Amino acid sequence: MRRSSEDTKASILGAARERFAADGYDRTTIRAIAADAAIDPSMVMRYFGNKEKLFAAAADFDLHLPDLSGVPEDRIGATLAAHFVERWEADEALMVLLRTAVTNEDVAGRMREIFASQLGPLAVKLSGDPATAARRAGLVATQMLGLALCRYVLRLPPVVEMTHQDVVGWLGPTLQRYLVGRDG
Amino acid sequence: MRRSSEDTKASILGAARERFAADGYDRTTIRAIAADAAIDPSMVMRYFGNKEKLFAAAADFDLHLPDLSGVPEDRIGATLAAHFVERWEADEALMVLLRTAVTNEDVAGRMREIFASQLGPLAVKLSGDPATAARRAGLVATQMLGLALCRYVLRLPPVVEMTHQDVVGWLGPTLQRYLVGRDG
DNA sequence: GTCTATAATTCGATAGAC
DNA sequence: GTCTATCGAATTATAGAC
């Protein structure tokens, strides 16, 4: 069959995202991606150059943090918790990134950048204290990435079984304290 | 040089733990482990059969959860937080396991077993409520594994810079609420 | 107990025909 | 735009000499 360049590229990217998310970077082969996309392996090379560039294209994403300016001060933690769960379940690129960052130092570096540049400013804005903002952002990351790890990657049954509402109810107060609380 | 069987086995295991922890399962090669142990690759096969069995031997471990019966009720979260950080930094096998569980379904299964069998009973004992114990244990896992992920694997700077005391001060109350709190 | 040699795979990447 | 064919490298694993 004959497809357009754009169709081919898109189907390769889709297959790549699934494979990278399911198997991690090392275990994923260009051959497998090509087979999923029903195309020859050499086409993948033609469009993306090499495996690393294909990964970069598949893992490109944005946290899309919500605008919290209209949210009541005491609902910030809950709002953020709800947003993270939805965002995570909507975009496979996040899992691709987490799975890969664990065994790839370059990707871990990208993850550091993402959280520093997107979560850091939010923490400054919320806590009003630039001195502790970085730490607050880091704490939020530990809880949110920990949830993602246990729920979507390790699939610990009690964590998988929680509804969105359960997650917001339990993690909301935690994030609230990390972002705007006074102790520590 | 001529070494005893035990010496050889021990040095292979040590090298394997370091490699698996540093590079993950897929990236770690038997050849590299053998080189680290200053031995021929075929010796590794001789002693451990194959790569998978070598990994199983290197990742064998125990959470060694502390006895909390003598700890005041309101200090349980802090005690557990302190214990986890110390345990994590003392035993490389934990990082080996986490790094590998992320891209290996069999190992993820072992991780599920470990947390269910070791953290579950603790939650029952503490909360006194078998109905919610599994969920409480799961929540503790999200926060503790999230800390480990950000601090030891992704190495997010603000999380790495926290002292043991900082960790206990911030995460203690979180674990406390997950284990013995009433909301959710 | 240790090593050499090598079999058997698998993979990323390239060249080139159609 | 798509595919065949293949190279070169790396890896697990085995057989067997010393």
Coordinates of C-alpha atoms (C1' of nucleotides) in Angstrom, one line a residue:
Chain A
M1 CA 0.0 0.0 0.0
R2 CA 1.0 3.5 -0.6
R3 CA 0.6 6.1 2.1
S4 CA 1.4 9.8 2.4
S5 CA 4.5 10.9 4.2
E6 CA 2.4 12.4 7.0
D7 CA 0.4 9.2 7.5
T8 CA 3.5 7.1 7.7
K9 CA 5.2 9.4 10.1
A10 CA 2.2 9.6 12.3
S11 CA 1.7 5.8 12.4
I12 CA 5.4 5.3 13.2
L13 CA 5.2 7.8 16.1
G14 CA 2.1 6.2 17.5
A15 CA 3.7 2.7 17.4
A16 CA 6.9 4.1 18.9
R17 CA 5.0 5.7 21.8
E18 CA 3.3 2.5 22.6
R19 CA 6.4 0.4 22.4
F20 CA 8.6 2.8 24.4
A21 CA 5.9 3.1 27.0
A22 CA 5.4 -0.7 27.3
D23 CA 8.9 -1.9 27.1
G24 CA 11.3 0.9 27.9
Y25 CA 14.0 2.3 25.6
D26 CA 16.5 -0.6 25.5
R27 CA 14.0 -3.3 25.0
T28 CA 12.2 -1.5 22.2
T29 CA 13.5 -2.3 18.8
I30 CA 13.1 -0.3 15.6
R31 CA 12.1 -3.6 14.0
A32 CA 9.2 -4.0 16.4
I33 CA 8.0 -0.5 15.9
A34 CA 8.1 -0.9 12.2
A35 CA 6.2 -4.2 12.4
D36 CA 3.5 -2.5 14.5
A37 CA 3.2 0.3 12.0
A38 CA 3.1 -2.3 9.2
I39 CA 6.0 -0.8 7.5
D40 CA 9.6 -1.6 6.7
P41 CA 12.3 -0.9 9.4
S42 CA 14.3 1.2 7.0
M43 CA 11.4 3.7 6.7
V44 CA 11.8 4.5 10.4
M45 CA 15.4 5.3 9.8
R46 CA 14.5 7.4 6.8
Y47 CA 12.1 9.6 8.7
F48 CA 13.8 9.9 12.1
G49 CA 17.5 9.3 11.5
N50 CA 18.2 7.0 14.4
K51 CA 16.6 5.4 17.4
E52 CA 17.5 8.3 19.8
K53 CA 15.9 10.9 17.6
L54 CA 12.8 8.8 17.3
F55 CA 12.6 8.5 21.0
A56 CA 13.0 12.3 21.4
A57 CA 10.1 12.8 19.0
A58 CA 7.9 10.2 20.8
A59 CA 8.6 11.6 24.3
D60 CA 8.1 15.3 23.5
F61 CA 5.6 16.7 25.8
D62 CA 4.4 19.4 28.2
L63 CA 3.1 19.0 31.8
H64 CA 0.3 21.6 30.9
L65 CA 0.1 22.8 34.4
P66 CA -3.3 24.4 35.0
D67 CA -3.7 28.1 35.8
L68 CA -4.3 28.1 39.6
S69 CA -5.0 31.9 39.9
G70 CA -8.7 31.5 40.1
V71 CA -8.6 28.5 42.6
P72 CA -9.3 29.1 46.3
E73 CA -6.1 28.9 48.3
D74 CA -7.3 25.9 50.3
R75 CA -8.2 23.9 47.1
I76 CA -4.8 24.1 45.4
G77 CA -3.6 20.7 46.5
A78 CA -6.8 19.0 45.4
T79 CA -6.9 20.8 42.1
L80 CA -3.3 19.9 41.3
A81 CA -3.8 16.2 42.3
A82 CA -6.9 16.0 40.0
H83 CA -5.0 17.6 37.2
F84 CA -2.0 15.3 37.4
V85 CA -4.1 12.1 37.3
E86 CA -6.0 13.3 34.3
R87 CA -3.0 14.5 32.5
W88 CA -1.1 11.3 33.2
E89 CA -3.9 9.1 31.9
A90 CA -4.4 11.2 28.7
D91 CA -0.8 11.3 27.5
E92 CA 1.3 8.3 26.9
A93 CA 4.4 10.4 26.5
L94 CA 4.6 10.8 30.3
M95 CA 4.9 7.1 30.9
V96 CA 7.4 6.8 28.1
L97 CA 9.5 9.5 29.8
L98 CA 9.3 8.0 33.3
R99 CA 10.1 4.5 32.2
T100 CA 13.0 5.6 30.2
A101 CA 14.4 8.2 32.6
V102 CA 15.0 5.4 35.1
T103 CA 17.7 3.7 33.0
N104 CA 18.9 6.6 30.8
E105 CA 20.8 9.4 32.2
D106 CA 20.1 11.8 29.3
V107 CA 16.4 11.3 29.7
A108 CA 16.7 11.7 33.5
G109 CA 18.3 15.1 32.7
R110 CA 15.3 16.1 30.6
M111 CA 13.0 15.1 33.4
R112 CA 14.9 17.3 35.8
E113 CA 14.6 20.2 33.4
I114 CA 10.9 19.7 33.0
F115 CA 10.2 19.7 36.7
A116 CA 12.5 22.5 37.5
S117 CA 11.2 24.8 34.7
Q118 CA 7.5 23.9 35.0
L119 CA 6.9 23.1 38.7
G120 CA 9.4 25.5 40.2
P121 CA 7.8 28.8 39.1
L122 CA 4.5 27.5 40.2
A123 CA 5.9 26.9 43.7
V124 CA 7.4 30.3 43.9
K125 CA 4.0 31.8 43.0
L126 CA 2.1 29.8 45.5
S127 CA 4.4 29.8 48.5
G128 CA 5.5 33.3 47.9
D129 CA 8.9 32.2 49.2
P130 CA 11.6 31.8 46.6
A131 CA 14.0 30.4 49.2
T132 CA 11.9 27.2 49.8
A133 CA 10.1 27.0 46.4
A134 CA 12.6 24.6 44.9
R135 CA 12.2 22.2 47.8
R136 CA 8.5 22.5 47.7
A137 CA 8.4 21.7 44.0
G138 CA 10.7 18.7 44.7
L139 CA 8.4 17.4 47.4
V140 CA 5.4 17.7 45.1
A141 CA 7.4 15.7 42.5
T142 CA 8.1 12.9 45.0
Q143 CA 4.4 12.4 45.7
M144 CA 3.1 12.8 42.2
L145 CA 5.8 10.7 40.5
G146 CA 5.5 8.1 43.3
L147 CA 1.8 7.8 42.5
A148 CA 2.5 7.5 38.8
L149 CA 5.1 4.8 39.5
C150 CA 2.9 2.7 41.8
R151 CA -0.3 3.2 39.8
Y152 CA 0.8 3.0 36.2
V153 CA 4.2 1.3 36.1
L154 CA 4.4 -1.1 39.1
R155 CA 0.6 -1.4 39.2
L156 CA 0.3 -2.0 42.9
P157 CA -3.3 -3.3 43.2
P158 CA -4.5 -1.0 46.1
V159 CA -3.2 2.0 44.2
V160 CA -4.7 1.0 40.9
E161 CA -8.1 0.5 42.5
M162 CA -8.3 4.0 43.8
T163 CA -10.8 6.3 41.9
H164 CA -9.8 9.8 40.8
Q165 CA -11.8 11.0 43.8
D166 CA -9.8 8.8 46.2
V167 CA -6.6 10.1 44.8
V168 CA -7.7 13.7 45.2
G169 CA -9.0 13.0 48.7
W170 CA -5.8 11.4 49.9
L171 CA -3.1 13.2 48.0
G172 CA -4.7 16.6 47.9
P173 CA -3.9 17.5 51.5
T174 CA -0.3 16.2 51.0
L175 CA 0.3 18.5 48.0
Q176 CA -1.4 21.3 49.8
R177 CA 1.0 21.1 52.7
Y178 CA 4.0 20.7 50.5
L179 CA 3.1 23.8 48.4
V180 CA 1.7 26.2 50.9
G181 CA 2.2 24.7 54.4
R182 CA 4.4 26.2 57.0
D183 CA 6.1 23.2 58.6
G184 CA 9.1 21.2 57.6
Chain B
M1 CA 45.2 -15.9 40.1
R2 CA 43.4 -18.7 41.8
R3 CA 40.5 -18.0 44.1
S4 CA 38.1 -20.1 46.1
S5 CA 34.7 -20.7 44.8
E6 CA 33.1 -18.6 47.5
D7 CA 35.4 -15.6 46.8
T8 CA 34.6 -15.8 43.1
K9 CA 30.9 -16.0 43.7
A10 CA 30.9 -13.1 46.1
S11 CA 32.9 -10.8 43.9
I12 CA 30.6 -11.6 40.9
L13 CA 27.6 -10.8 43.1
G14 CA 29.1 -7.6 44.2
A15 CA 29.9 -6.5 40.7
A16 CA 26.5 -7.6 39.5
R17 CA 24.7 -5.5 42.2
E18 CA 26.7 -2.4 41.2
R19 CA 26.1 -2.8 37.5
F20 CA 22.4 -3.6 37.8
A21 CA 21.9 -0.7 40.1
A22 CA 23.8 1.7 37.9
D23 CA 22.7 0.7 34.5
G24 CA 19.5 -1.3 34.8
Y25 CA 18.9 -4.9 33.7
D26 CA 19.0 -4.6 29.9
R27 CA 22.1 -2.4 29.7
T28 CA 24.0 -4.5 32.1
T29 CA 26.1 -7.2 30.3
I30 CA 27.6 -10.3 31.8
R31 CA 30.8 -9.3 30.1
A32 CA 30.9 -6.0 32.0
I33 CA 30.2 -7.7 35.3
A34 CA 32.9 -10.2 34.6
A35 CA 35.4 -7.5 33.8
D36 CA 34.5 -5.7 37.0
A37 CA 35.1 -8.9 39.0
A38 CA 38.3 -9.5 37.1
I39 CA 37.1 -12.8 35.8
D40 CA 36.1 -14.5 32.6
P41 CA 32.5 -14.1 31.4
S42 CA 32.1 -17.8 31.2
M43 CA 32.6 -18.1 35.0
V44 CA 29.5 -16.0 35.6
M45 CA 27.5 -18.5 33.5
R46 CA 29.1 -21.4 35.3
Y47 CA 28.1 -20.1 38.8
F48 CA 24.7 -18.6 38.0
G49 CA 23.4 -20.3 35.0
N50 CA 22.1 -17.3 33.1
K51 CA 21.6 -13.6 33.3
E52 CA 18.1 -13.8 34.9
K53 CA 19.2 -16.1 37.7
L54 CA 22.2 -13.8 38.4
F55 CA 19.8 -10.9 38.7
A56 CA 17.6 -12.8 41.1
A57 CA 20.5 -13.5 43.3
A58 CA 21.7 -9.9 43.2
A59 CA 18.2 -8.5 43.9
D60 CA 17.3 -10.7 46.8
F61 CA 16.4 -8.6 49.8
D62 CA 14.2 -7.7 52.7
L63 CA 12.6 -4.4 53.6
H64 CA 13.5 -5.1 57.3
L65 CA 10.6 -3.0 58.6
P66 CA 11.3 -1.9 62.2
D67 CA 9.3 -3.0 65.1
L68 CA 7.0 -0.1 65.8
S69 CA 5.3 -1.5 69.0
G70 CA 7.4 0.7 71.3
V71 CA 7.0 3.9 69.3
P72 CA 4.5 6.5 70.5
E73 CA 1.5 6.6 68.2
D74 CA 2.2 10.1 67.0
R75 CA 5.8 9.3 66.0
I76 CA 5.0 6.4 63.7
G77 CA 5.2 8.4 60.5
A78 CA 8.5 10.0 61.4
T79 CA 10.0 6.7 62.5
L80 CA 9.0 5.0 59.3
A81 CA 10.4 7.9 57.2
A82 CA 13.7 7.8 58.9
H83 CA 13.9 4.0 58.6
F84 CA 13.2 4.0 54.9
V85 CA 15.9 6.6 54.1
E86 CA 18.5 4.7 56.1
R87 CA 17.5 1.4 54.7
W88 CA 17.5 2.6 51.2
E89 CA 21.0 4.1 51.4
A90 CA 22.4 1.1 53.1
D91 CA 21.3 -1.6 50.6
E92 CA 22.0 -1.4 46.9
A93 CA 19.6 -4.2 46.2
L94 CA 16.7 -1.8 46.7
M95 CA 17.8 0.4 43.8
V96 CA 18.6 -2.6 41.7
L97 CA 15.0 -3.8 42.2
L98 CA 13.3 -0.4 41.6
R99 CA 15.3 0.3 38.5
T100 CA 14.6 -3.0 37.0
A101 CA 10.9 -3.3 38.1
V102 CA 10.2 -0.3 35.8
T103 CA 11.0 -2.2 32.6
N104 CA 10.5 -5.8 33.7
E105 CA 7.1 -7.2 34.4
D106 CA 8.5 -10.2 36.4
V107 CA 10.4 -8.0 38.7
A108 CA 7.5 -5.6 39.1
G109 CA 5.6 -8.7 40.3
R110 CA 8.2 -9.4 42.9
M111 CA 7.9 -5.8 44.0
R112 CA 4.2 -6.1 44.4
E113 CA 4.6 -9.1 46.5
I114 CA 7.2 -7.5 48.7
F115 CA 5.0 -4.5 49.5
A116 CA 1.9 -6.5 49.9
S117 CA 3.5 -9.0 52.3
Q118 CA 5.7 -6.6 54.3
L119 CA 3.8 -3.3 54.3
G120 CA 0.3 -4.7 54.4
P121 CA 0.4 -6.4 57.8
L122 CA 2.0 -3.3 59.3
A123 CA -0.9 -1.2 58.1
V124 CA -3.4 -3.6 59.5
K125 CA -1.7 -3.4 62.9
L126 CA -1.4 0.3 62.9
S127 CA -4.8 1.4 61.5
G128 CA -6.7 -1.4 63.2
D129 CA -8.9 -1.4 60.2
P130 CA -8.3 -4.4 57.8
A131 CA -10.8 -2.9 55.3
T132 CA -8.6 0.1 54.6
A133 CA -5.2 -1.3 55.4
A134 CA -4.3 -2.3 51.9
R135 CA -5.0 1.2 50.6
R136 CA -3.1 2.8 53.4
A137 CA -0.1 0.6 52.7
G138 CA -0.4 1.5 49.0
L139 CA -0.4 5.2 49.8
V140 CA 2.7 4.8 51.9
A141 CA 4.4 3.1 49.0
T142 CA 3.5 5.9 46.6
Q143 CA 5.3 8.4 48.9
M144 CA 8.3 6.3 49.8
L145 CA 9.0 5.0 46.4
G146 CA 8.4 8.5 45.0
L147 CA 11.1 9.8 47.3
A148 CA 13.4 7.0 46.3
L149 CA 12.7 7.7 42.6
C150 CA 13.4 11.4 42.8
R151 CA 16.3 11.2 45.2
Y152 CA 18.3 8.2 44.1
V153 CA 17.3 7.5 40.6
L154 CA 16.2 10.8 38.9
R155 CA 18.4 12.8 41.3
L156 CA 16.2 15.9 41.3
P157 CA 18.6 18.5 42.9
P158 CA 16.2 19.9 45.6
V159 CA 15.3 16.4 46.7
V160 CA 18.9 15.2 46.7
E161 CA 19.9 18.2 48.9
M162 CA 17.5 17.4 51.7
T163 CA 19.1 16.0 54.9
H164 CA 17.7 13.0 56.6
Q165 CA 16.1 15.4 59.1
D166 CA 14.4 17.3 56.3
V167 CA 13.0 14.2 54.9
V168 CA 11.6 13.1 58.2
G169 CA 10.2 16.5 58.9
W170 CA 8.3 16.7 55.6
L171 CA 7.4 13.1 54.9
G172 CA 6.8 12.0 58.5
P173 CA 3.4 13.8 58.7
T174 CA 2.4 12.5 55.3
L175 CA 3.1 8.9 56.3
Q176 CA 1.4 9.5 59.6
R177 CA -1.8 10.6 57.9
Y178 CA -1.7 7.7 55.4
L179 CA -1.3 5.1 58.1
V180 CA -3.3 6.3 61.1
G181 CA -5.3 9.3 59.8
R182 CA -9.0 9.3 59.5
D183 CA -9.7 11.3 56.3
G184 CA -9.6 10.2 52.7
Chain C
dG1 C1' 38.8 -23.3 38.5
dT2 C1' 39.9 -20.7 34.6
dC3 C1' 40.2 -19.6 30.0
dT4 C1' 39.8 -19.8 24.5
dA5 C1' 37.0 -20.3 20.8
dT6 C1' 33.0 -20.0 18.8
dA7 C1' 28.1 -20.9 17.8
dA8 C1' 23.6 -18.6 17.4
dT9 C1' 21.0 -14.4 17.7
dT10 C1' 19.7 -10.0 17.4
dC11 C1' 20.0 -5.3 16.4
dG12 C1' 21.1 -0.6 14.4
dA13 C1' 22.3 1.2 10.3
dT14 C1' 23.4 1.6 5.1
dA15 C1' 23.2 1.0 0.1
dG16 C1' 20.5 0.7 -3.6
dA17 C1' 16.7 -1.4 -6.8
dC18 C1' 12.0 -0.5 -8.1
Chain D
dG1 C1' 7.7 6.1 -0.9
dT2 C1' 8.7 1.4 -0.1
dC3 C1' 11.3 -2.6 0.1
dT4 C1' 15.4 -6.3 -0.2
dA5 C1' 19.7 -7.4 1.1
dT6 C1' 23.4 -7.1 3.9
dC7 C1' 27.1 -5.2 6.9
dG8 C1' 29.3 -4.8 11.3
dA9 C1' 28.9 -4.9 16.0
dA10 C1' 27.4 -6.7 20.3
dT11 C1' 25.4 -10.2 23.2
dT12 C1' 24.0 -14.6 25.5
dA13 C1' 25.3 -19.0 25.8
dT14 C1' 28.0 -23.5 24.9
dA15 C1' 31.9 -26.8 24.2
dG16 C1' 36.0 -28.2 25.5
dA17 C1' 41.2 -27.6 26.4
dC18 C1' 44.4 -26.9 30.2

